Amino acid sequence: MSFFETRNITKRFGGLTAVSNLSFSVEQGEILGIIGPNGSGKTTVFNVISRFFPLTLGEIYFKEKRIDTVPAHKICDMGIGRTFQVVKPLQRMTVLENIMAGAFLRTAGIGKARHKAEEIIEFCGLDRYTHREAKSLPIPLRKRLEIARALATEPELLLLDETCAGLNPKESESAIALIRRIRDTGVTIIIIEHIMKVMMGISDRILAINFGGEIAMGTPKEVANHPEVIKAYLGDAYA
Ligand code: ADP
Ligand code: MG
């Protein structure tokens, strides 16, 4: 069994099938990219993994345990962290406090949580903003804070949803460098990104979906040259 696996997962919202019979696996230490046009079901995949919504059909396994049946609050405990496409740090709290809030998952001690948060702040290059309120940060830094907060929960699997969306090329570069550094610490990553170029550079393998179902799976090069992928992205932002 792989480190992480979905088996024939389907998610329906009423009559709409957002995720359709999707199976994929991720090996430990790997970066798996998921691409697809807007509305193709990418975020819904994360939402069913993190038990935001119950699955309609299928099974999900993490470290050989079935996780689609455990309560939502257990998912983070078990070592799966995530960020959100629409960033929502606790606005009135500082960077440090936001990250400490994540660290409290693993420790009840304020000193320990603070120490952990400070380490992560440095790792994520947020040191100049430690005592700034989250709401005063520009979007690229808020996205970085989201990642930092997720890291504070000490995930073994990290789900990143459109971390580079809305960033300029230079900001994207530095976000990608951070994601690589996170992987180098041993964290397994599934990353969703709309922009093909970003995904090509960072993913070990890419899963391409459309209408909730797989259209291609393979190395970045294989997927980028796949006729179904080219078709799905035609007339879309194939950038
Ligand atoms: P992506 O992240 O690839 O842009 P989403 O997973 O957000 O796509 O959405 C896939 C489809 O599921 C879309 O048609 C969207 O409108 C629908 N959808 C997502 N979340 C919900 C929800 N909570 N209720 C109803 N429909 C939803
Ligand atoms: Mg999305």
PDB file of C-alpha atoms and ligand atoms in Angstrom:
ATOM      1  CA  MET A   1       0.000   0.000   0.000  1.00  0.00           C
ATOM      2  CA  SER A   2       1.238   3.536  -0.752  1.00  0.00           C
ATOM      3  CA  PHE A   3       1.826   6.228   1.872  1.00  0.00           C
ATOM      4  CA  PHE A   4      -1.421   7.872   0.776  1.00  0.00           C
ATOM      5  CA  GLU A   5      -4.117   6.442  -1.470  1.00  0.00           C
ATOM      6  CA  THR A   6      -7.579   7.242  -2.739  1.00  0.00           C
ATOM      7  CA  ARG A   7      -9.630   4.407  -4.189  1.00  0.00           C
ATOM      8  CA  ASN A   8     -12.450   5.227  -6.568  1.00  0.00           C
ATOM      9  CA  ILE A   9     -13.501   8.335  -4.684  1.00  0.00           C
ATOM     10  CA  THR A  10     -16.635  10.145  -5.791  1.00  0.00           C
ATOM     11  CA  LYS A  11     -18.178  13.288  -4.329  1.00  0.00           C
ATOM     12  CA  ARG A  12     -21.608  14.457  -5.421  1.00  0.00           C
ATOM     13  CA  PHE A  13     -23.321  17.680  -4.444  1.00  0.00           C
ATOM     14  CA  GLY A  14     -26.958  16.912  -5.255  1.00  0.00           C
ATOM     15  CA  GLY A  15     -26.976  16.194  -8.978  1.00  0.00           C
ATOM     16  CA  LEU A  16     -23.467  17.552  -9.556  1.00  0.00           C
ATOM     17  CA  THR A  17     -20.557  15.113  -9.535  1.00  0.00           C
ATOM     18  CA  ALA A  18     -17.558  17.196  -8.399  1.00  0.00           C
ATOM     19  CA  VAL A  19     -15.162  14.235  -8.047  1.00  0.00           C
ATOM     20  CA  SER A  20     -15.737  11.155 -10.143  1.00  0.00           C
ATOM     21  CA  ASN A  21     -14.301   7.707  -9.433  1.00  0.00           C
ATOM     22  CA  LEU A  22     -10.803   9.041  -8.818  1.00  0.00           C
ATOM     23  CA  SER A  23      -7.942   6.772  -7.695  1.00  0.00           C
ATOM     24  CA  PHE A  24      -4.415   7.988  -7.058  1.00  0.00           C
ATOM     25  CA  SER A  25      -1.550   7.330  -4.718  1.00  0.00           C
ATOM     26  CA  VAL A  26       1.336   9.314  -3.276  1.00  0.00           C
ATOM     27  CA  GLU A  27       4.608   7.838  -2.058  1.00  0.00           C
ATOM     28  CA  GLN A  28       6.348   9.112   1.048  1.00  0.00           C
ATOM     29  CA  GLY A  29       8.559  12.131   0.288  1.00  0.00           C
ATOM     30  CA  GLU A  30       6.944  12.756  -3.082  1.00  0.00           C
ATOM     31  CA  ILE A  31       5.377  15.945  -4.443  1.00  0.00           C
ATOM     32  CA  LEU A  32       2.221  15.080  -6.382  1.00  0.00           C
ATOM     33  CA  GLY A  33       0.677  17.912  -8.389  1.00  0.00           C
ATOM     34  CA  ILE A  34      -3.017  18.006  -9.260  1.00  0.00           C
ATOM     35  CA  ILE A  35      -3.963  20.201 -12.199  1.00  0.00           C
ATOM     36  CA  GLY A  36      -7.251  20.869 -13.931  1.00  0.00           C
ATOM     37  CA  PRO A  37      -9.336  23.753 -15.247  1.00  0.00           C
ATOM     38  CA  ASN A  38     -11.413  25.864 -12.858  1.00  0.00           C
ATOM     39  CA  GLY A  39     -14.289  23.886 -11.412  1.00  0.00           C
ATOM     40  CA  SER A  40     -12.731  20.521 -12.267  1.00  0.00           C
ATOM     41  CA  GLY A  41     -12.905  19.294  -8.655  1.00  0.00           C
ATOM     42  CA  LYS A  42      -9.407  19.952  -7.296  1.00  0.00           C
ATOM     43  CA  THR A  43     -10.392  21.718  -4.089  1.00  0.00           C
ATOM     44  CA  THR A  44     -13.151  19.178  -3.521  1.00  0.00           C
ATOM     45  CA  VAL A  45     -10.491  16.434  -3.524  1.00  0.00           C
ATOM     46  CA  PHE A  46      -8.781  18.248  -0.623  1.00  0.00           C
ATOM     47  CA  ASN A  47     -12.104  18.824   1.098  1.00  0.00           C
ATOM     48  CA  VAL A  48     -12.949  15.131   1.116  1.00  0.00           C
ATOM     49  CA  ILE A  49      -9.420  14.147   2.230  1.00  0.00           C
ATOM     50  CA  SER A  50      -9.606  16.559   5.160  1.00  0.00           C
ATOM     51  CA  ARG A  51     -13.180  15.370   5.887  1.00  0.00           C
ATOM     52  CA  PHE A  52     -14.653  18.797   5.333  1.00  0.00           C
ATOM     53  CA  PHE A  53     -17.294  16.891   3.395  1.00  0.00           C
ATOM     54  CA  PRO A  54     -18.137  13.191   3.587  1.00  0.00           C
ATOM     55  CA  LEU A  55     -17.304  11.081   0.546  1.00  0.00           C
ATOM     56  CA  THR A  56     -20.187   9.827  -1.556  1.00  0.00           C
ATOM     57  CA  LEU A  57     -18.304   6.682  -2.612  1.00  0.00           C
ATOM     58  CA  GLY A  58     -14.813   5.248  -2.308  1.00  0.00           C
ATOM     59  CA  GLU A  59     -12.082   4.923   0.281  1.00  0.00           C
ATOM     60  CA  ILE A  60      -9.045   6.931   1.411  1.00  0.00           C
ATOM     61  CA  TYR A  61      -5.978   5.458   3.142  1.00  0.00           C
ATOM     62  CA  PHE A  62      -3.103   7.218   4.929  1.00  0.00           C
ATOM     63  CA  LYS A  63      -0.216   5.208   6.387  1.00  0.00           C
ATOM     64  CA  GLU A  64      -2.211   2.020   5.922  1.00  0.00           C
ATOM     65  CA  LYS A  65      -5.184   3.328   7.906  1.00  0.00           C
ATOM     66  CA  ARG A  66      -8.548   4.042   6.405  1.00  0.00           C
ATOM     67  CA  ILE A  67      -9.245   7.741   7.030  1.00  0.00           C
ATOM     68  CA  ASP A  68     -12.487   8.503   5.216  1.00  0.00           C
ATOM     69  CA  THR A  69     -14.398   7.164   8.192  1.00  0.00           C
ATOM     70  CA  VAL A  70     -12.573   8.995  11.013  1.00  0.00           C
ATOM     71  CA  PRO A  71     -13.994  12.226  12.474  1.00  0.00           C
ATOM     72  CA  ALA A  72     -12.827  15.446  10.795  1.00  0.00           C
ATOM     73  CA  HIS A  73     -10.912  16.739  13.836  1.00  0.00           C
ATOM     74  CA  LYS A  74      -8.753  13.597  13.834  1.00  0.00           C
ATOM     75  CA  ILE A  75      -7.358  14.212  10.348  1.00  0.00           C
ATOM     76  CA  CYS A  76      -4.968  16.956  11.454  1.00  0.00           C
ATOM     77  CA  ASP A  77      -3.998  14.893  14.543  1.00  0.00           C
ATOM     78  CA  MET A  78      -3.113  12.001  12.273  1.00  0.00           C
ATOM     79  CA  GLY A  79      -0.638  14.189  10.408  1.00  0.00           C
ATOM     80  CA  ILE A  80      -2.462  15.696   7.448  1.00  0.00           C
ATOM     81  CA  GLY A  81      -2.180  19.491   7.221  1.00  0.00           C
ATOM     82  CA  ARG A  82      -3.660  21.794   4.628  1.00  0.00           C
ATOM     83  CA  THR A  83      -3.883  25.334   3.360  1.00  0.00           C
ATOM     84  CA  PHE A  84      -6.921  26.956   1.804  1.00  0.00           C
ATOM     85  CA  GLN A  85      -7.346  28.480  -1.652  1.00  0.00           C
ATOM     86  CA  VAL A  86      -8.922  31.522  -0.024  1.00  0.00           C
ATOM     87  CA  VAL A  87      -6.467  32.431   2.718  1.00  0.00           C
ATOM     88  CA  LYS A  88      -8.026  32.930   6.101  1.00  0.00           C
ATOM     89  CA  PRO A  89      -5.491  33.403   8.859  1.00  0.00           C
ATOM     90  CA  LEU A  90      -6.884  34.691  12.113  1.00  0.00           C
ATOM     91  CA  GLN A  91      -6.874  38.304  11.003  1.00  0.00           C
ATOM     92  CA  ARG A  92      -6.546  40.127  14.301  1.00  0.00           C
ATOM     93  CA  MET A  93      -3.776  37.917  15.580  1.00  0.00           C
ATOM     94  CA  THR A  94      -0.097  38.438  14.855  1.00  0.00           C
ATOM     95  CA  VAL A  95       1.993  36.151  12.683  1.00  0.00           C
ATOM     96  CA  LEU A  96       3.508  34.593  15.810  1.00  0.00           C
ATOM     97  CA  GLU A  97       0.112  34.010  17.434  1.00  0.00           C
ATOM     98  CA  ASN A  98      -1.322  32.475  14.272  1.00  0.00           C
ATOM     99  CA  ILE A  99       1.512  29.975  14.062  1.00  0.00           C
ATOM    100  CA  MET A 100       1.348  29.244  17.781  1.00  0.00           C
ATOM    101  CA  ALA A 101      -2.338  28.399  17.279  1.00  0.00           C
ATOM    102  CA  GLY A 102      -1.179  25.644  14.908  1.00  0.00           C
ATOM    103  CA  ALA A 103       1.528  24.477  17.319  1.00  0.00           C
ATOM    104  CA  PHE A 104      -1.004  23.977  20.123  1.00  0.00           C
ATOM    105  CA  LEU A 105      -2.175  20.864  18.302  1.00  0.00           C
ATOM    106  CA  ARG A 106       0.984  19.087  19.507  1.00  0.00           C
ATOM    107  CA  THR A 107       1.743  20.832  22.793  1.00  0.00           C
ATOM    108  CA  ALA A 108      -0.197  22.490  25.581  1.00  0.00           C
ATOM    109  CA  GLY A 109       2.821  24.480  26.756  1.00  0.00           C
ATOM    110  CA  ILE A 110       2.934  28.135  25.767  1.00  0.00           C
ATOM    111  CA  GLY A 111       6.750  28.232  25.866  1.00  0.00           C
ATOM    112  CA  LYS A 112       7.041  25.170  23.663  1.00  0.00           C
ATOM    113  CA  ALA A 113       4.452  26.451  21.188  1.00  0.00           C
ATOM    114  CA  ARG A 114       6.240  29.769  20.993  1.00  0.00           C
ATOM    115  CA  HIS A 115       9.597  28.140  20.419  1.00  0.00           C
ATOM    116  CA  LYS A 116       8.160  25.929  17.677  1.00  0.00           C
ATOM    117  CA  ALA A 117       6.456  28.950  16.072  1.00  0.00           C
ATOM    118  CA  GLU A 118       9.695  30.928  16.096  1.00  0.00           C
ATOM    119  CA  GLU A 119      11.535  28.091  14.367  1.00  0.00           C
ATOM    120  CA  ILE A 120       8.862  27.946  11.677  1.00  0.00           C
ATOM    121  CA  ILE A 121       8.848  31.721  11.251  1.00  0.00           C
ATOM    122  CA  GLU A 122      12.540  31.574  10.476  1.00  0.00           C
ATOM    123  CA  PHE A 123      12.159  28.551   8.189  1.00  0.00           C
ATOM    124  CA  CYS A 124       9.434  30.333   6.212  1.00  0.00           C
ATOM    125  CA  GLY A 125      11.301  33.643   6.029  1.00  0.00           C
ATOM    126  CA  LEU A 126       8.679  35.517   8.034  1.00  0.00           C
ATOM    127  CA  ASP A 127      11.069  36.864  10.700  1.00  0.00           C
ATOM    128  CA  ARG A 128      10.531  40.486   9.754  1.00  0.00           C
ATOM    129  CA  TYR A 129       6.792  40.125  10.334  1.00  0.00           C
ATOM    130  CA  THR A 130       6.664  38.177  13.618  1.00  0.00           C
ATOM    131  CA  HIS A 131       4.600  40.774  15.474  1.00  0.00           C
ATOM    132  CA  ARG A 132       2.568  42.098  12.570  1.00  0.00           C
ATOM    133  CA  GLU A 133      -1.190  41.501  12.527  1.00  0.00           C
ATOM    134  CA  ALA A 134      -2.138  38.952   9.862  1.00  0.00           C
ATOM    135  CA  LYS A 135      -4.636  41.349   8.308  1.00  0.00           C
ATOM    136  CA  SER A 136      -1.925  43.921   7.614  1.00  0.00           C
ATOM    137  CA  LEU A 137       0.101  41.517   5.462  1.00  0.00           C
ATOM    138  CA  PRO A 138      -0.043  41.564   1.668  1.00  0.00           C
ATOM    139  CA  ILE A 139      -1.429  38.411   0.002  1.00  0.00           C
ATOM    140  CA  PRO A 140       1.911  36.692  -0.746  1.00  0.00           C
ATOM    141  CA  LEU A 141       2.901  36.900   2.912  1.00  0.00           C
ATOM    142  CA  ARG A 142      -0.547  35.804   4.060  1.00  0.00           C
ATOM    143  CA  LYS A 143      -0.170  32.736   1.863  1.00  0.00           C
ATOM    144  CA  ARG A 144       3.209  32.091   3.434  1.00  0.00           C
ATOM    145  CA  LEU A 145       1.615  32.443   6.863  1.00  0.00           C
ATOM    146  CA  GLU A 146      -1.016  29.851   5.893  1.00  0.00           C
ATOM    147  CA  ILE A 147       1.761  27.419   5.050  1.00  0.00           C
ATOM    148  CA  ALA A 148       3.599  28.260   8.270  1.00  0.00           C
ATOM    149  CA  ARG A 149       0.469  27.659  10.330  1.00  0.00           C
ATOM    150  CA  ALA A 150      -0.079  24.298   8.649  1.00  0.00           C
ATOM    151  CA  LEU A 151       3.587  23.363   9.292  1.00  0.00           C
ATOM    152  CA  ALA A 152       3.160  24.137  12.978  1.00  0.00           C
ATOM    153  CA  THR A 153       0.747  21.193  13.216  1.00  0.00           C
ATOM    154  CA  GLU A 154       3.703  18.977  12.167  1.00  0.00           C
ATOM    155  CA  PRO A 155       2.079  17.328   9.162  1.00  0.00           C
ATOM    156  CA  GLU A 156       3.547  14.277   7.450  1.00  0.00           C
ATOM    157  CA  LEU A 157       1.312  14.998   4.471  1.00  0.00           C
ATOM    158  CA  LEU A 158       0.690  18.602   3.460  1.00  0.00           C
ATOM    159  CA  LEU A 159      -2.095  19.658   1.087  1.00  0.00           C
ATOM    160  CA  LEU A 160      -1.408  22.995  -0.623  1.00  0.00           C
ATOM    161  CA  ASP A 161      -4.288  24.625  -2.511  1.00  0.00           C
ATOM    162  CA  GLU A 162      -3.235  27.264  -5.072  1.00  0.00           C
ATOM    163  CA  THR A 163      -0.364  28.630  -3.045  1.00  0.00           C
ATOM    164  CA  CYS A 164       0.997  30.487  -6.075  1.00  0.00           C
ATOM    165  CA  ALA A 165      -2.272  31.890  -7.447  1.00  0.00           C
ATOM    166  CA  GLY A 166      -2.172  35.673  -7.660  1.00  0.00           C
ATOM    167  CA  LEU A 167       1.588  35.823  -7.100  1.00  0.00           C
ATOM    168  CA  ASN A 168       3.926  37.485  -9.562  1.00  0.00           C
ATOM    169  CA  PRO A 169       6.711  35.337 -11.067  1.00  0.00           C
ATOM    170  CA  LYS A 170       9.256  36.367  -8.435  1.00  0.00           C
ATOM    171  CA  GLU A 171       6.864  35.675  -5.563  1.00  0.00           C
ATOM    172  CA  SER A 172       5.974  32.316  -7.149  1.00  0.00           C
ATOM    173  CA  GLU A 173       9.654  31.418  -7.346  1.00  0.00           C
ATOM    174  CA  SER A 174      10.128  32.057  -3.669  1.00  0.00           C
ATOM    175  CA  ALA A 175       6.941  30.132  -2.775  1.00  0.00           C
ATOM    176  CA  ILE A 176       8.231  27.193  -4.817  1.00  0.00           C
ATOM    177  CA  ALA A 177      11.607  27.370  -3.081  1.00  0.00           C
ATOM    178  CA  LEU A 178       9.804  27.193   0.268  1.00  0.00           C
ATOM    179  CA  ILE A 179       7.743  24.184  -0.864  1.00  0.00           C
ATOM    180  CA  ARG A 180      10.950  22.406  -1.895  1.00  0.00           C
ATOM    181  CA  ARG A 181      12.538  23.171   1.480  1.00  0.00           C
ATOM    182  CA  ILE A 182       9.467  21.694   3.186  1.00  0.00           C
ATOM    183  CA  ARG A 183       9.761  18.543   1.096  1.00  0.00           C
ATOM    184  CA  ASP A 184      13.447  18.317   1.959  1.00  0.00           C
ATOM    185  CA  THR A 185      12.492  18.024   5.632  1.00  0.00           C
ATOM    186  CA  GLY A 186      10.644  14.815   4.746  1.00  0.00           C
ATOM    187  CA  VAL A 187       7.081  16.094   4.380  1.00  0.00           C
ATOM    188  CA  THR A 188       5.023  14.518   1.586  1.00  0.00           C
ATOM    189  CA  ILE A 189       3.100  17.080  -0.447  1.00  0.00           C
ATOM    190  CA  ILE A 190       0.040  17.188  -2.667  1.00  0.00           C
ATOM    191  CA  ILE A 191      -0.167  20.514  -4.428  1.00  0.00           C
ATOM    192  CA  ILE A 192      -2.984  22.007  -6.474  1.00  0.00           C
ATOM    193  CA  GLU A 193      -2.075  24.753  -8.864  1.00  0.00           C
ATOM    194  CA  HIS A 194      -3.943  26.117 -11.832  1.00  0.00           C
ATOM    195  CA  ILE A 195      -0.784  27.295 -13.538  1.00  0.00           C
ATOM    196  CA  MET A 196       0.837  24.529 -15.530  1.00  0.00           C
ATOM    197  CA  LYS A 197       4.304  26.091 -15.547  1.00  0.00           C
ATOM    198  CA  VAL A 198       4.481  26.161 -11.751  1.00  0.00           C
ATOM    199  CA  MET A 199       3.429  22.530 -11.555  1.00  0.00           C
ATOM    200  CA  MET A 200       5.907  21.408 -14.181  1.00  0.00           C
ATOM    201  CA  GLY A 201       8.788  22.765 -12.123  1.00  0.00           C
ATOM    202  CA  ILE A 202       7.894  21.350  -8.764  1.00  0.00           C
ATOM    203  CA  SER A 203       5.961  18.074  -9.110  1.00  0.00           C
ATOM    204  CA  ASP A 204       7.490  14.596  -9.225  1.00  0.00           C
ATOM    205  CA  ARG A 205       4.279  13.368 -10.827  1.00  0.00           C
ATOM    206  CA  ILE A 206       1.142  15.126 -11.979  1.00  0.00           C
ATOM    207  CA  LEU A 207      -2.481  14.027 -11.949  1.00  0.00           C
ATOM    208  CA  ALA A 208      -4.622  15.944 -14.444  1.00  0.00           C
ATOM    209  CA  ILE A 209      -8.358  15.983 -13.872  1.00  0.00           C
ATOM    210  CA  ASN A 210     -11.378  17.370 -15.661  1.00  0.00           C
ATOM    211  CA  PHE A 211     -15.022  17.107 -14.619  1.00  0.00           C
ATOM    212  CA  GLY A 212     -13.774  15.415 -11.455  1.00  0.00           C
ATOM    213  CA  GLY A 213     -12.173  12.470 -13.250  1.00  0.00           C
ATOM    214  CA  GLU A 214      -8.614  11.568 -14.261  1.00  0.00           C
ATOM    215  CA  ILE A 215      -7.550  12.535 -17.765  1.00  0.00           C
ATOM    216  CA  ALA A 216      -3.815  11.910 -17.398  1.00  0.00           C
ATOM    217  CA  MET A 217      -1.259  10.821 -14.823  1.00  0.00           C
ATOM    218  CA  GLY A 218       2.526  10.699 -15.134  1.00  0.00           C
ATOM    219  CA  THR A 219       5.675  12.774 -15.140  1.00  0.00           C
ATOM    220  CA  PRO A 220       5.206  16.518 -15.724  1.00  0.00           C
ATOM    221  CA  LYS A 221       6.429  16.100 -19.293  1.00  0.00           C
ATOM    222  CA  GLU A 222       4.098  13.206 -20.056  1.00  0.00           C
ATOM    223  CA  VAL A 223       1.115  15.059 -18.663  1.00  0.00           C
ATOM    224  CA  ALA A 224       1.898  18.389 -20.374  1.00  0.00           C
ATOM    225  CA  ASN A 225       2.078  16.644 -23.745  1.00  0.00           C
ATOM    226  CA  HIS A 226      -1.042  14.561 -23.211  1.00  0.00           C
ATOM    227  CA  PRO A 227      -3.709  15.372 -25.839  1.00  0.00           C
ATOM    228  CA  GLU A 228      -6.556  15.322 -23.285  1.00  0.00           C
ATOM    229  CA  VAL A 229      -4.683  17.798 -21.096  1.00  0.00           C
ATOM    230  CA  ILE A 230      -3.974  20.131 -23.995  1.00  0.00           C
ATOM    231  CA  LYS A 231      -7.640  19.945 -24.974  1.00  0.00           C
ATOM    232  CA  ALA A 232      -8.846  20.663 -21.432  1.00  0.00           C
ATOM    233  CA  TYR A 233      -6.616  23.705 -21.193  1.00  0.00           C
ATOM    234  CA  LEU A 234      -7.338  25.134 -24.660  1.00  0.00           C
ATOM    235  CA  GLY A 235      -9.026  28.465 -24.377  1.00  0.00           C
ATOM    236  CA  ASP A 236      -8.137  28.403 -20.694  1.00  0.00           C
ATOM    237  CA  ALA A 237      -5.141  30.020 -19.015  1.00  0.00           C
ATOM    238  CA  TYR A 238      -2.538  27.626 -20.416  1.00  0.00           C
ATOM    239  CA  ALA A 239       0.292  29.702 -19.043  1.00  0.00           C
TER     240      ALA A 239
HETATM  241  P1  ADP B   1     -11.595  23.537  -8.546  1.00  0.00           P
HETATM  242  O1  ADP B   1     -10.942  23.622  -7.204  1.00  0.00           O
HETATM  243  O2  ADP B   1     -10.964  22.551  -9.464  1.00  0.00           O
HETATM  244  O3  ADP B   1     -11.748  24.870  -9.203  1.00  0.00           O
HETATM  245  P2  ADP B   1     -13.935  22.744  -7.004  1.00  0.00           P
HETATM  246  O4  ADP B   1     -13.538  21.477  -6.362  1.00  0.00           O
HETATM  247  O5  ADP B   1     -13.934  23.964  -6.161  1.00  0.00           O
HETATM  248  O6  ADP B   1     -13.079  22.980  -8.336  1.00  0.00           O
HETATM  249  O7  ADP B   1     -15.408  22.581  -7.592  1.00  0.00           O
HETATM  250  C1  ADP B   1     -15.797  21.479  -8.394  1.00  0.00           C
HETATM  251  C2  ADP B   1     -17.286  21.564  -8.656  1.00  0.00           C
HETATM  252  O8  ADP B   1     -17.985  21.299  -7.447  1.00  0.00           O
HETATM  253  C3  ADP B   1     -17.743  22.936  -9.154  1.00  0.00           C
HETATM  254  O9  ADP B   1     -18.765  22.747 -10.094  1.00  0.00           O
HETATM  255  C4  ADP B   1     -18.267  23.573  -7.891  1.00  0.00           C
HETATM  256  O10 ADP B   1     -19.258  24.532  -8.178  1.00  0.00           O
HETATM  257  C5  ADP B   1     -18.845  22.392  -7.130  1.00  0.00           C
HETATM  258  N1  ADP B   1     -18.799  22.570  -5.669  1.00  0.00           N
HETATM  259  C6  ADP B   1     -17.688  22.722  -4.903  1.00  0.00           C
HETATM  260  N2  ADP B   1     -18.014  22.828  -3.603  1.00  0.00           N
HETATM  261  C7  ADP B   1     -19.376  22.753  -3.533  1.00  0.00           C
HETATM  262  C8  ADP B   1     -20.325  22.807  -2.463  1.00  0.00           C
HETATM  263  N3  ADP B   1     -19.954  22.940  -1.193  1.00  0.00           N
HETATM  264  N4  ADP B   1     -21.634  22.685  -2.782  1.00  0.00           N
HETATM  265  C9  ADP B   1     -22.042  22.529  -4.056  1.00  0.00           C
HETATM  266  N5  ADP B   1     -21.189  22.472  -5.117  1.00  0.00           N
HETATM  267  C10 ADP B   1     -19.882  22.580  -4.866  1.00  0.00           C
HETATM  268 MG    MG B   2     -10.054  25.197  -6.203  1.00  0.00          MG
END
